Structures are given as structure tokens and as C-alpha cells.
Amino acid sequence: MLRFRVREVDEFTVVGFEIDGILEPKVLRDLRPPGVSPRKGVILTGRGPVWLYGFLVHFYHPTVWVATYDPRIGAVVVESHVPDKSPGDVVAIDPEEILGR
């Protein structure tokens, strides 16, 4: 089972996910991640397989930028449509502070 948590702040939206049990790739066929504002960046966070992250980055591609959270350094921008954020930029955040528990 895959559960999402979403929290919008000024510049971006954090989309966190949690997986209970084993997630099969076929879940992608019917997966509908939460909607977000396309006028803000998106930060993805959660422990999951690379193929899930690939799907989510593609899904949120219409937003101004997408970053994936790395607990060692912060949220790393992986794609952008705006000049003030470039792939490789790091957004210093603690997603658990934003999402809560």
C-alpha cells in the first residue's frame, strides 16, 4: 500500500510517501499521485524504489521544478523550467518538519 502526505508552503509543495509492505511495479498502471500547484516547485520524499521516483518525477514534470530529498544534503533539483533553479541546486529543508508526523 502506498500513502501520500502533501504540504504546500510558499515556494514549493512537499509530496511525501510511505510504503507498507511490498510495492509491485504494476501499481504504476493505476497510480494517481496527489495534485499540486504547477506554479510551485515540488519536493519528493520517501523511501521507495527508483522506478517509483522516476514515475513521480515524470508525473510532476509540469511544475516549475522537481527535487528529490536526500537526507544527507537536502532536496536536490532534478529538473527545472525556471532560471532561478537548476538541476543540481540544493534546497535546504527538513521534510518531516514540513509534513509533520
Steps between C-alpha positions, in 0.01 A plus 500: 500500500625849411392806701575862416529807722502847344579842640521822304727783619593831335744388228428129465285202591638199686358168385598224740414135468510188714484141385348224711612155392634424155415735217467328163586692180150432362369755753621769257222407255232653723704733721359852528735709716356806675452813294713807571528856375698508174621850594721368780784253529447149634722314743457122506592311814460144621673163500416331175631332187672695223220413257246670730713814513532494121122481468444783750758730339329447165155552654602832658695618193242776424594681824766773492764264646531159665745395772559173682592503868832352611528495881876560480483829308144623444266508202691476171338662198484244218302697241398863459308734271612823668833687496533534878516121561731266311560127518752444776378789716429399860204624703579475872191355667389242752191345340384346827484848654279610211288185471479424871460148631 
